[in-house]
């Protein structure tokens, strides 16, 4: 469904009015969605109104419904909660209340409503839409509106965005606020881990999720918890003994702490609540462990939104405005959402129906089905957790040796991938070998066997504990093949960036000459630059993006204080503009210069003029991002000099090169979870491949599909042969030739008030959840 070229997006909204409201529990990232809705609405020529205090403001009207301006949403991107307020509203539940709300909208000529909230808020919006004609009749009879006004507002369009930290809405991979809530939880878990280790304590943590265990499940995966209790899958009978056995076993193999995660809605098989206190008393009495319980509560809703939630909110806001302006009286009310990295539109009531089906399945004890109904992402998380939770290694060994190495620059999340690969390998009965310092270590024989406990506590550690180097294998292929034979290595897991990809290719090429290299290998993309062919995302990029975004927030604050100041910030990424573009979206930059989107003197002139204009408004600050290798001549210093000269007397300039801080830090929840799933999937795939390649008592793999990149593509994790990806690779600039995120650049420009055409942006068609679910 590509927008027809004849429609000018800057004129789509002329004569139309859009109202935006946030309702129900607040969630971080709602402000990003409000900001994008307002700015894209204004860009299309529509009038946009804020509705303050949710549905209550819609009913009360008056000063609660105010026209928004471009400047009125400035500086709200980095704020948590919702700036326009949210309230639980009893009045809207009655027909009288809804008639009042309809009257307020009709008087202002608003026929498009964008609702950001949970399933209750969205169901309410749909009901409002369905009885719109009836409400108009009531108002006409009462003489509250004229026939002319009723005719002008004959139809109400509704689009929903899901803002809920629980991620409890079916049809969407991630709801606005979930990622930020995970950030808050992981900050607490990391802090508790250090104190628990000092005292050898067991900690029980209760996280939010009355009906949905997503936060608890991902937290457990991300911190390597000993046990997790979620509403969708109550523990089996006799779980008390099982739990105590597992905790005791972990202590016996040298763990100094135990972590148990509980969702607030956790139940046992008989529907009885499982609370922090119940578990605490059980562990303290039965095992005598020093046990503490922490209930996180509203901390999870607070704080600044993560980079992911800001980008999600911004993308959803753009899509919501387009969906409203393209809607006809026949299109069903829809929710805009994210599936993989694609924006999708889903029929609102289908999503609500499936969400209700989950609750029903749980109530009726159909737990396996409840997990399936939650969607692919939830199911994958649950399966990975189950795999990693079973610590008893099989009695029968496979006699297979799998080596793991890190290659390229270090990044956050590498250790998560190593940890899960080692543990899944041990569960499969393999011997796992750790190679230190990348391909150098493979050539010099710095290889050692590792056990379950070796990788304990690795998920929260940044960098690369195994050590990593950028050197490629081609120059040491002889030594590498000798060591593969010496240590009897049957398969390789290579975790790293572009060097890992090229190194993998070099090993495949050398198979012709060295039979020892005819073993299956898998490359797991891990680099802050996100430039590995075959994957939309790399481990480590999310952590780097959050680091840049947080720094930009602080810099913007400084600029807002001094007024009339423009900051030029240089980001990493080699020739890949992913970090600069995404940080630009997340931090609200005025421009992001990257190699993939060539720019010349005219563009620079336009950007400077744009900032000179901006300084005349109430927003007297600018933020420019520049990817480190975007242009050999237009360097950061050059841009600084140019902006300083051209802005003389209007604004002054500062520059900042962020450097290696972008590679450090503790991994974000996304990178921990992504690394864990990638490591597990890679070793399971190798196990199957080794069975295929086993002939006459030995392993022999020389087909292209025995050396793959494991990548995230649109909606799934898939294995692609290294040789197939050569075509799509620009080796000189170390980037893939096609990159999905380039489609988001127009959004960045529109949100910075450039008059450009949105035709280049992605468009989403309506999809069906019910049918989609059957196909999965």
XYZ file of C-alpha atoms in Angstrom:
776
model
C 0.000 0.000 0.000
C 2.347 2.720 -1.206
C 0.902 6.212 -0.917
C -0.106 7.481 -4.330
C 2.299 10.051 -5.698
C -0.609 12.428 -6.416
C -1.234 12.976 -2.673
C 1.008 15.684 -1.256
C 1.607 14.669 2.380
C 2.004 18.312 3.433
C -1.593 18.982 2.294
C -3.218 15.728 3.482
C -4.451 17.250 6.727
C -5.665 20.649 5.532
C -9.100 21.346 7.005
C -8.827 18.386 9.383
C -8.370 18.393 13.159
C -6.704 15.731 15.302
C -6.901 15.380 19.089
C -4.335 13.388 21.050
C -4.833 12.029 24.572
C -3.023 9.706 26.977
C -5.133 7.504 29.203
C -4.813 4.813 31.880
C -1.475 4.110 33.592
C 1.390 6.288 32.381
C 4.346 4.789 30.502
C 7.738 6.206 29.505
C 7.747 7.111 25.805
C 4.174 8.446 25.733
C 5.614 11.966 25.342
C 7.609 10.884 22.277
C 4.366 9.593 20.750
C 2.503 12.817 21.602
C 5.351 14.921 20.166
C 5.443 12.965 16.895
C 1.640 13.049 16.539
C 1.590 16.824 17.026
C 4.499 17.571 14.688
C 3.472 15.210 11.892
C -0.118 16.449 12.215
C 1.068 20.050 11.785
C 3.362 18.948 8.911
C 0.312 17.572 7.039
C -1.543 20.865 7.485
C -3.947 19.614 10.169
C -4.811 21.367 13.418
C -3.729 19.324 16.428
C -5.203 19.543 19.911
C -3.922 18.273 23.259
C -6.526 16.690 25.487
C -5.215 17.134 29.040
C -6.019 14.565 31.768
C -7.126 11.736 29.454
C -10.822 10.973 28.973
C -11.683 13.208 31.956
C -10.399 16.190 29.977
C -12.390 15.040 26.942
C -15.586 15.048 29.062
C -14.851 18.280 30.963
C -13.738 20.167 27.827
C -12.971 23.855 28.210
C -9.330 24.544 28.912
C -8.525 20.821 28.893
C -8.629 20.759 25.086
C -6.011 23.146 23.728
C -4.454 23.625 20.334
C -0.870 22.415 20.159
C 1.962 24.236 18.421
C 5.289 22.997 17.083
C 7.167 24.553 20.006
C 4.744 23.266 22.645
C 6.152 19.722 22.306
C 9.782 20.782 22.457
C 11.999 19.282 25.199
C 9.427 16.606 26.096
C 11.133 13.710 24.291
C 13.338 12.853 27.261
C 10.652 13.220 29.930
C 9.069 10.156 31.539
C 5.352 9.810 32.241
C 2.953 11.904 30.182
C 3.197 15.704 30.062
C -0.473 16.128 29.078
C -1.637 14.095 32.058
C -3.668 10.935 32.390
C -6.591 10.112 34.696
C -8.889 7.197 35.430
C -12.313 8.463 34.335
C -15.694 7.247 35.586
C -17.692 9.888 33.659
C -16.631 8.511 30.263
C -18.113 5.125 31.202
C -21.625 6.635 31.111
C -23.443 7.624 27.940
C -24.007 11.136 29.333
C -20.275 11.547 29.810
C -19.545 10.336 26.291
C -22.174 12.728 24.878
C -20.412 15.622 26.649
C -17.099 14.475 25.174
C -18.653 14.252 21.682
C -20.072 17.759 22.076
C -16.652 19.169 22.989
C -15.070 17.549 19.906
C -17.853 18.654 17.529
C -17.603 22.280 18.688
C -13.895 22.283 17.788
C -14.443 20.377 14.528
C -12.275 17.445 15.710
C -13.093 14.194 13.919
C -9.815 12.346 14.452
C -8.820 10.965 17.809
C -5.457 9.457 18.677
C -5.523 7.520 21.955
C -2.348 6.388 23.723
C -3.102 3.916 26.502
C -3.734 0.313 27.498
C -6.418 -2.079 26.255
C -9.109 -0.544 28.521
C -8.511 2.936 27.103
C -8.498 1.635 23.525
C -11.690 -0.423 23.999
C -13.351 2.729 25.362
C -12.250 4.673 22.289
C -13.710 2.041 19.979
C -17.056 2.088 21.834
C -17.072 5.892 21.541
C -16.563 5.603 17.793
C -19.263 2.961 17.344
C -21.933 5.083 19.043
C -20.797 8.390 17.511
C -23.898 8.780 15.256
C -26.171 8.015 18.217
C -24.370 10.593 20.387
C -24.747 13.215 17.621
C -28.516 12.519 17.529
C -28.748 12.952 21.335
C -26.877 16.272 21.106
C -29.016 17.462 18.174
C -32.249 16.675 20.054
C -31.003 18.500 23.122
C -30.107 21.490 20.956
C -26.454 21.335 22.014
C -25.182 21.252 18.421
C -26.582 22.465 15.114
C -27.460 20.257 12.130
C -24.595 21.915 10.244
C -22.110 20.962 12.987
C -23.448 17.396 13.070
C -23.031 17.110 9.304
C -19.490 18.451 9.447
C -18.550 15.898 12.122
C -20.569 12.936 10.836
C -17.811 10.416 11.401
C -15.085 9.854 14.007
C -11.769 8.181 13.150
C -9.849 6.459 15.917
C -6.254 5.225 16.030
C -4.659 3.688 19.085
C -1.069 3.388 20.274
C -0.417 1.001 23.112
C 1.276 2.637 26.067
C 1.704 0.090 28.843
C 4.808 -0.998 30.729
C 3.416 -4.567 31.122
C 3.580 -5.364 27.377
C 0.225 -7.079 27.848
C -1.417 -6.201 24.536
C -1.557 -8.937 21.911
C -0.553 -8.214 18.329
C 2.299 -5.883 19.319
C 5.874 -7.047 19.967
C 6.592 -4.190 22.334
C 4.266 -1.637 23.859
C 5.474 1.903 24.594
C 7.156 1.926 28.015
C 8.102 -1.747 28.301
C 11.761 -1.297 27.389
C 12.146 1.637 29.812
C 10.518 -0.352 32.622
C 13.054 -3.126 31.956
C 15.836 -0.529 32.211
C 14.560 0.516 35.660
C 14.264 -3.120 36.796
C 17.746 -4.081 35.557
C 19.292 -1.059 37.307
C 17.811 -2.380 40.563
C 18.800 -6.001 39.861
C 22.404 -4.957 39.142
C 22.517 -2.957 42.372
C 20.992 -5.786 44.411
C 23.362 -8.347 42.870
C 26.414 -6.605 44.312
C 25.013 -6.478 47.836
C 23.621 -10.034 47.646
C 27.020 -11.393 46.587
C 28.720 -9.677 49.517
C 26.448 -11.416 52.022
C 25.604 -14.676 50.177
C 21.923 -13.807 50.177
C 18.833 -14.949 48.308
C 16.860 -12.046 46.862
C 13.216 -12.171 45.787
C 12.139 -9.360 43.473
C 8.540 -8.553 42.673
C 7.996 -6.739 39.369
C 4.812 -5.347 37.825
C 2.558 -7.457 35.633
C -0.816 -8.288 37.139
C -1.946 -10.353 34.167
C 1.198 -10.528 32.078
C 4.582 -11.985 32.960
C 6.611 -10.273 30.222
C 8.622 -7.987 32.532
C 9.350 -10.845 34.944
C 10.328 -13.236 32.152
C 12.693 -10.874 30.341
C 14.218 -9.768 33.659
C 14.861 -13.406 34.572
C 16.489 -14.045 31.176
C 18.529 -10.847 31.355
C 19.934 -11.404 34.825
C 20.163 -15.213 34.772
C 17.681 -15.611 37.656
C 17.357 -18.962 39.406
C 13.576 -19.026 39.061
C 10.733 -16.936 37.642
C 7.024 -16.972 38.550
C 4.656 -15.670 35.848
C 0.835 -15.724 35.613
C 0.818 -17.411 32.171
C 2.635 -20.525 33.365
C 2.155 -21.460 37.029
C 4.788 -23.868 38.416
C 4.032 -27.590 38.602
C 2.789 -29.251 41.773
C 5.572 -29.656 44.320
C 7.381 -26.553 43.046
C 8.469 -25.718 46.593
C 10.800 -28.739 46.768
C 12.020 -28.195 43.207
C 12.859 -24.549 43.959
C 14.773 -25.479 47.121
C 16.702 -28.200 45.254
C 17.726 -25.742 42.532
C 18.846 -23.043 45.000
C 20.850 -25.589 46.992
C 22.499 -26.934 43.830
C 23.484 -23.416 42.736
C 25.081 -22.740 46.124
C 26.905 -26.093 45.944
C 28.593 -25.156 42.648
C 29.881 -21.917 44.104
C 27.156 -19.301 43.454
C 27.146 -16.680 46.197
C 23.648 -15.410 45.526
C 20.225 -16.528 44.361
C 17.743 -14.334 42.516
C 14.058 -15.183 42.183
C 11.793 -12.962 40.063
C 8.047 -12.830 40.760
C 5.401 -11.119 38.642
C 2.836 -9.424 40.906
C 0.071 -11.583 39.375
C 1.878 -14.943 39.831
C -0.400 -17.858 40.810
C -0.019 -21.551 41.536
C -1.914 -24.312 39.688
C -4.907 -23.838 42.015
C -5.180 -20.120 41.347
C -3.699 -19.125 44.709
C -1.349 -16.097 44.619
C 2.387 -16.735 44.976
C 3.760 -13.707 46.799
C 7.218 -12.506 47.773
C 6.486 -13.320 51.413
C 5.439 -16.909 50.701
C 8.697 -17.571 48.817
C 10.787 -15.698 51.385
C 9.391 -17.749 54.276
C 9.820 -20.980 52.326
C 13.499 -20.333 51.478
C 14.361 -18.974 54.949
C 12.668 -21.819 56.832
C 13.548 -24.745 54.620
C 17.084 -23.797 53.603
C 18.057 -21.314 56.286
C 19.351 -18.881 53.638
C 19.604 -15.194 54.503
C 16.655 -14.008 52.381
C 15.437 -10.522 51.398
C 12.396 -9.433 49.403
C 12.121 -6.248 47.343
C 8.909 -4.996 45.742
C 9.805 -2.572 42.969
C 6.399 -0.900 42.594
C 6.094 2.424 40.793
C 9.826 2.843 40.266
C 9.218 0.825 37.101
C 6.909 3.462 35.628
C 9.290 6.319 36.308
C 12.440 7.800 34.919
C 13.469 8.873 31.469
C 12.399 6.761 28.461
C 15.004 4.515 26.842
C 16.198 5.190 23.283
C 14.040 2.289 22.032
C 10.841 3.726 23.579
C 11.529 7.181 22.142
C 12.055 5.784 18.645
C 9.051 3.465 19.039
C 6.859 6.349 20.221
C 8.069 8.598 17.387
C 7.525 5.962 14.689
C 4.092 5.076 16.048
C 3.111 8.770 16.165
C 3.970 9.225 12.478
C 2.088 6.069 11.500
C -0.930 7.056 13.664
C -1.362 10.409 11.894
C -1.118 8.722 8.486
C -3.620 6.042 9.527
C -6.079 8.726 10.739
C -5.807 10.823 7.590
C -6.106 7.789 5.312
C -9.070 6.301 7.216
C -12.535 6.086 5.666
C -15.846 5.439 7.474
C -15.401 1.761 6.539
C -11.919 1.149 7.938
C -12.034 -0.469 11.383
C -10.419 1.397 14.279
C -6.787 0.373 14.270
C -3.762 0.144 16.507
C -0.371 1.086 15.141
C 2.304 -1.190 16.429
C 5.687 -2.745 15.823
C 6.299 -6.264 14.603
C 10.013 -7.054 14.459
C 11.254 -3.707 13.167
C 8.277 -3.053 10.902
C 5.434 -0.646 11.609
C 2.093 -2.409 11.240
C -1.569 -1.486 11.562
C -3.822 -3.974 13.307
C -7.603 -3.950 13.815
C -8.084 -2.692 17.367
C -10.855 -5.054 18.384
C -9.072 -8.149 17.067
C -6.119 -7.304 19.336
C -8.430 -6.720 22.291
C -10.200 -10.016 21.576
C -6.918 -11.984 21.574
C -5.761 -10.156 24.728
C -8.999 -11.255 26.430
C -8.521 -14.808 25.138
C -5.173 -14.986 26.987
C -6.863 -14.053 30.274
C -9.593 -16.619 29.578
C -7.069 -19.371 28.739
C -5.214 -18.633 31.992
C -8.435 -18.716 34.010
C -9.368 -22.084 32.461
C -5.938 -23.584 33.076
C -4.911 -23.771 29.383
C -1.442 -22.431 30.169
C 0.491 -23.676 27.106
C -2.105 -21.957 24.937
C -1.875 -18.728 26.973
C 1.877 -18.569 26.266
C 1.241 -19.139 22.522
C -1.500 -16.488 22.397
C 0.901 -13.929 23.875
C 2.788 -14.081 20.574
C 6.052 -15.315 19.067
C 8.354 -13.035 21.058
C 6.908 -14.106 24.432
C 7.009 -17.768 23.433
C 10.672 -17.532 22.328
C 11.591 -15.894 25.637
C 9.786 -18.610 27.589
C 11.441 -21.434 25.629
C 14.924 -19.921 26.045
C 14.316 -19.466 29.763
C 13.174 -23.083 30.133
C 16.275 -24.326 28.301
C 18.671 -22.314 30.439
C 16.898 -23.038 33.731
C 17.623 -26.764 33.664
C 21.068 -26.942 35.151
C 21.555 -30.683 35.222
C 23.829 -31.707 32.376
C 22.973 -35.000 30.636
C 24.761 -38.194 31.725
C 25.621 -39.065 28.149
C 28.310 -36.833 26.653
C 28.256 -36.077 22.922
C 32.081 -35.987 22.586
C 31.629 -32.817 20.560
C 33.930 -29.827 21.231
C 32.540 -26.379 20.382
C 34.837 -23.342 20.576
C 33.599 -19.799 21.192
C 35.530 -16.627 20.352
C 34.950 -12.858 20.331
C 36.229 -10.883 17.332
C 36.507 -7.155 16.561
C 35.899 -4.298 18.978
C 34.310 -5.130 22.335
C 30.642 -4.275 22.921
C 28.049 -4.709 25.642
C 26.104 -7.966 25.426
C 28.925 -10.140 24.035
C 29.239 -11.859 27.419
C 25.503 -12.690 27.484
C 25.879 -14.482 24.160
C 28.964 -16.397 25.372
C 27.189 -17.378 28.595
C 24.085 -18.782 26.950
C 26.114 -20.537 24.217
C 28.297 -22.246 26.858
C 25.339 -23.307 28.991
C 23.157 -24.544 26.138
C 26.182 -26.487 24.838
C 26.693 -28.136 28.240
C 22.975 -29.016 28.417
C 23.351 -30.632 24.956
C 26.208 -32.732 26.346
C 29.006 -30.948 24.437
C 32.404 -29.843 25.751
C 32.658 -26.076 25.479
C 35.969 -24.325 24.795
C 36.684 -20.630 25.350
C 39.145 -18.990 22.951
C 40.814 -15.859 24.336
C 41.663 -12.836 22.148
C 39.823 -13.699 18.954
C 41.516 -15.354 15.956
C 44.915 -14.652 17.567
C 43.953 -16.963 20.419
C 42.834 -19.617 17.943
C 46.228 -19.376 16.206
C 48.289 -19.282 19.431
C 46.306 -21.949 21.250
C 45.018 -19.811 24.172
C 42.041 -22.138 24.422
C 40.579 -23.626 27.600
C 37.609 -25.855 28.489
C 34.852 -24.037 30.433
C 32.101 -25.298 32.708
C 28.678 -24.047 33.851
C 29.984 -21.910 36.718
C 32.719 -20.233 34.598
C 30.144 -17.963 32.903
C 28.057 -17.262 36.031
C 27.035 -13.619 36.405
C 28.225 -12.681 32.917
C 24.944 -11.226 31.615
C 25.347 -7.893 33.404
C 28.996 -7.356 32.497
C 29.969 -5.022 29.650
C 32.831 -5.445 27.174
C 34.340 -8.830 26.342
C 35.597 -11.030 29.186
C 37.126 -13.536 26.743
C 39.123 -10.721 25.190
C 38.834 -9.681 21.588
C 41.105 -8.560 18.732
C 40.520 -7.135 15.281
C 43.054 -9.390 13.488
C 41.726 -11.574 10.679
C 42.515 -15.287 10.221
C 43.895 -15.269 6.634
C 47.483 -14.509 7.714
C 47.496 -17.233 10.403
C 45.367 -19.875 8.728
C 48.076 -22.550 9.020
C 48.320 -22.153 12.827
C 44.546 -21.987 13.189
C 44.019 -25.255 11.322
C 46.718 -26.939 13.436
C 45.011 -25.845 16.655
C 41.576 -26.893 15.437
C 43.082 -30.367 14.932
C 45.087 -30.263 18.184
C 42.116 -29.281 20.369
C 39.791 -31.460 18.266
C 37.346 -28.567 17.640
C 34.182 -29.679 15.830
C 32.371 -26.338 15.491
C 32.930 -22.597 15.973
C 30.779 -19.805 17.401
C 32.228 -16.433 16.299
C 30.720 -13.467 18.140
C 31.696 -10.062 16.759
C 31.332 -7.274 14.235
C 32.338 -6.873 10.595
C 35.684 -8.619 11.299
C 33.757 -11.696 12.493
C 31.865 -11.713 9.181
C 35.008 -11.280 7.051
C 36.934 -13.752 9.236
C 34.176 -16.306 8.791
C 34.381 -15.842 5.029
C 38.170 -16.287 5.097
C 37.795 -19.567 7.016
C 35.244 -20.789 4.463
C 37.573 -19.871 1.564
C 40.452 -21.747 3.239
C 38.364 -24.936 3.475
C 39.588 -25.883 -0.024
C 43.148 -26.076 1.241
C 42.717 -27.124 4.875
C 40.412 -30.016 5.655
C 40.499 -29.131 9.399
C 38.436 -26.022 8.589
C 35.581 -28.118 7.170
C 33.563 -27.700 10.356
C 30.243 -25.891 10.878
C 30.540 -22.299 12.057
C 28.099 -19.564 12.994
C 28.672 -15.805 13.214
C 26.654 -13.864 15.806
C 26.630 -10.110 15.001
C 27.910 -8.079 17.963
C 29.094 -4.519 17.339
C 28.006 -1.015 18.320
C 28.088 -0.027 14.635
C 25.276 -2.433 13.607
C 26.989 -2.983 10.246
C 27.032 -6.788 9.923
C 25.387 -8.071 6.714
C 22.496 -10.463 7.321
C 21.097 -8.834 10.439
C 18.896 -5.812 11.130
C 20.291 -5.565 14.651
C 23.630 -6.359 16.283
C 24.266 -7.098 19.945
C 25.713 -3.947 21.547
C 24.071 -1.356 19.291
C 21.191 -0.744 21.730
C 23.570 -0.085 24.640
C 25.650 2.340 22.539
C 22.488 4.088 21.351
C 21.310 4.609 24.935
C 24.734 5.970 25.921
C 24.655 8.497 23.060
C 21.032 9.449 23.790
C 21.693 10.054 27.501
C 24.719 12.196 26.624
C 22.675 14.185 24.083
C 19.989 14.797 26.741
C 22.580 16.322 29.040
C 24.067 18.401 26.247
C 20.605 19.669 25.235
C 19.955 20.654 28.833
C 23.182 22.642 28.863
C 22.260 24.295 25.547
C 18.739 25.103 26.775
C 20.264 26.839 29.786
C 22.721 28.992 27.839
C 20.287 29.657 24.948
C 21.264 30.236 21.317
C 23.729 27.406 21.273
C 24.298 24.641 18.714
C 26.103 21.432 19.621
C 27.877 19.267 17.052
C 28.337 15.705 18.281
C 30.426 13.014 16.608
C 29.292 9.407 16.982
C 31.003 6.094 16.207
C 29.875 3.597 13.609
C 32.612 3.582 10.963
C 30.841 4.237 7.654
C 27.531 2.996 9.052
C 25.127 5.793 9.998
C 22.848 3.664 12.211
C 23.946 5.178 15.538
C 23.841 8.779 14.286
C 20.399 8.351 12.684
C 18.763 6.482 15.572
C 20.319 8.753 18.210
C 19.052 11.687 16.141
C 15.527 10.293 16.357
C 15.844 9.474 20.065
C 17.415 12.782 21.104
C 15.521 15.078 18.756
C 18.430 16.255 16.607
C 18.162 18.934 13.916
C 20.327 16.950 11.497
C 22.343 13.742 11.362
C 25.115 13.559 8.773
C 25.885 10.032 7.558
C 27.845 8.402 4.736
C 24.827 6.524 3.272
C 22.875 9.745 2.705
C 25.379 11.912 0.759
C 25.296 15.651 1.471
C 26.941 18.633 -0.167
C 27.368 22.370 0.199
C 23.682 23.091 -0.531
C 22.534 20.742 2.225
C 24.899 22.358 4.705
C 23.573 25.771 3.692
C 19.974 24.601 4.196
C 20.844 23.207 7.638
C 22.495 26.446 8.756
C 19.560 28.552 7.504
C 17.173 26.176 9.261
C 18.976 26.750 12.569
C 19.059 30.528 12.038
C 15.261 30.401 11.612
C 14.896 28.167 14.663
C 16.711 30.673 16.871
C 13.898 33.162 16.156
C 11.409 30.830 17.912
C 11.162 29.983 21.605
C 13.423 26.918 21.068
C 16.853 28.502 21.114
C 19.180 25.512 20.786
C 20.383 23.077 18.165
C 21.748 19.544 18.088
C 23.691 18.186 15.103
C 24.973 14.611 14.949
C 27.808 13.560 12.657
C 28.837 9.975 11.978
C 32.651 9.678 12.290
C 33.262 8.702 8.639
C 30.330 10.394 6.900
C 32.603 12.535 4.756
C 36.383 12.792 4.516
C 36.363 16.543 3.866
C 33.388 17.779 5.877
C 34.963 16.779 9.184
C 33.599 17.564 12.654
C 36.076 20.454 12.876
C 34.967 21.739 9.461
C 31.291 21.632 10.464
C 32.127 23.356 13.750
C 33.946 26.165 11.896
C 31.172 26.484 9.315
C 28.343 26.707 11.867
C 30.393 29.053 14.089
C 31.057 31.442 11.207
C 27.550 31.368 9.706
C 25.872 31.634 13.104
C 27.920 34.646 14.241
C 25.776 37.002 16.251
C 22.837 34.572 16.272
C 24.143 31.419 17.937
C 27.449 30.039 19.135
C 28.778 26.519 18.691
C 30.292 23.722 20.741
C 31.553 20.334 19.601
C 31.798 16.990 21.318
C 33.449 13.750 20.163
C 31.887 10.923 22.170
C 34.600 8.343 21.455
C 35.042 5.035 23.241
C 32.441 5.620 25.928
C 30.064 4.269 23.263
C 31.638 0.798 23.513
C 31.448 0.570 27.295
C 28.850 0.378 30.014
C 26.618 -2.376 31.329
C 24.459 -3.942 28.638
C 20.861 -2.762 28.286
C 18.048 -5.296 28.891
C 17.606 -5.594 25.103
C 21.261 -6.517 24.530
C 21.300 -8.992 27.430
C 18.142 -10.680 26.213
C 19.113 -10.549 22.518
C 22.584 -11.947 23.290
C 21.085 -14.725 25.397
C 18.636 -15.771 22.668
C 21.263 -15.551 19.896
C 23.820 -17.632 21.833
C 21.247 -20.318 22.581
C 19.894 -20.470 19.032
C 23.394 -20.646 17.517
C 24.445 -23.688 19.572
C 21.144 -25.527 18.961
C 21.633 -24.959 15.213
C 25.247 -26.201 15.389
C 24.060 -29.341 17.221
C 21.705 -30.148 14.321
C 24.328 -29.253 11.699
C 26.910 -31.535 13.363
C 24.486 -34.449 13.104
C 24.061 -33.711 9.376
C 27.827 -33.479 8.811
C 28.795 -36.617 10.729
C 30.149 -39.216 8.274
C 32.291 -42.299 8.809
C 33.122 -41.387 12.363
C 34.119 -37.768 11.703
C 32.718 -34.297 11.033
C 33.024 -32.967 7.495
C 31.239 -29.747 6.505
C 32.051 -27.911 3.287
C 28.639 -26.787 1.991
C 27.818 -23.053 2.003
C 24.963 -23.592 4.479
C 27.347 -24.990 7.105
C 28.803 -21.500 7.675
C 26.095 -18.986 8.498
C 25.324 -15.621 10.037
C 22.540 -15.770 12.600
C 20.622 -12.549 12.068
C 17.455 -10.777 13.019
C 15.493 -10.115 9.828
C 12.234 -8.143 10.030
C 10.345 -10.510 12.300
C 12.478 -13.594 12.791
C 15.943 -14.860 13.644
C 17.310 -16.659 10.611
C 20.516 -18.380 9.483
C 21.984 -17.189 6.184
C 25.083 -18.659 4.499
C 28.048 -16.267 4.631
C 28.680 -16.798 0.908
C 25.109 -15.669 0.037
C 25.616 -12.390 1.877
C 28.735 -11.406 -0.110
C 26.586 -9.883 -2.880
C 24.899 -7.522 -0.439
C 28.138 -6.297 1.145
C 30.164 -3.171 0.473
C 33.529 -4.506 1.685
C 35.388 -1.232 1.146
C 33.108 0.671 3.532
C 32.304 -2.322 5.733
C 28.520 -1.989 5.494
C 25.603 -3.960 3.994
C 24.346 -2.493 0.696
C 20.735 -2.448 1.918
C 19.897 -1.119 5.371
C 16.320 -1.029 6.714
C 16.748 1.994 9.016
C 17.443 4.396 6.116
C 13.638 4.484 5.664
C 13.392 6.251 9.044
C 15.501 9.229 7.994
C 12.594 11.231 6.534
C 10.871 10.995 9.941
C 13.961 12.517 11.568
C 13.834 15.416 9.097
C 10.083 16.003 9.449
C 10.265 16.017 13.253
C 13.022 18.643 12.932
C 10.643 20.795 10.818
C 12.075 20.262 7.348
C 9.566 20.432 4.520
C 10.326 17.185 2.751
C 8.150 14.542 1.178
C 7.162 11.576 3.341
C 6.666 9.322 0.317
C 10.047 7.768 1.012
C 8.913 6.685 4.462
C 7.549 3.246 5.196
C 3.816 2.672 5.008
C 1.913 -0.024 6.778
C -1.074 -2.000 5.601
C -3.775 -3.343 7.866
C -2.989 -6.861 9.012
C -5.158 -9.335 10.845
C -4.079 -10.689 14.199
C -6.448 -13.630 14.211
C -5.314 -14.915 10.808
C -1.702 -13.976 11.508
C -1.749 -15.996 14.695
C -2.962 -19.083 12.876
C -0.099 -18.802 10.387
C 2.638 -18.517 13.012
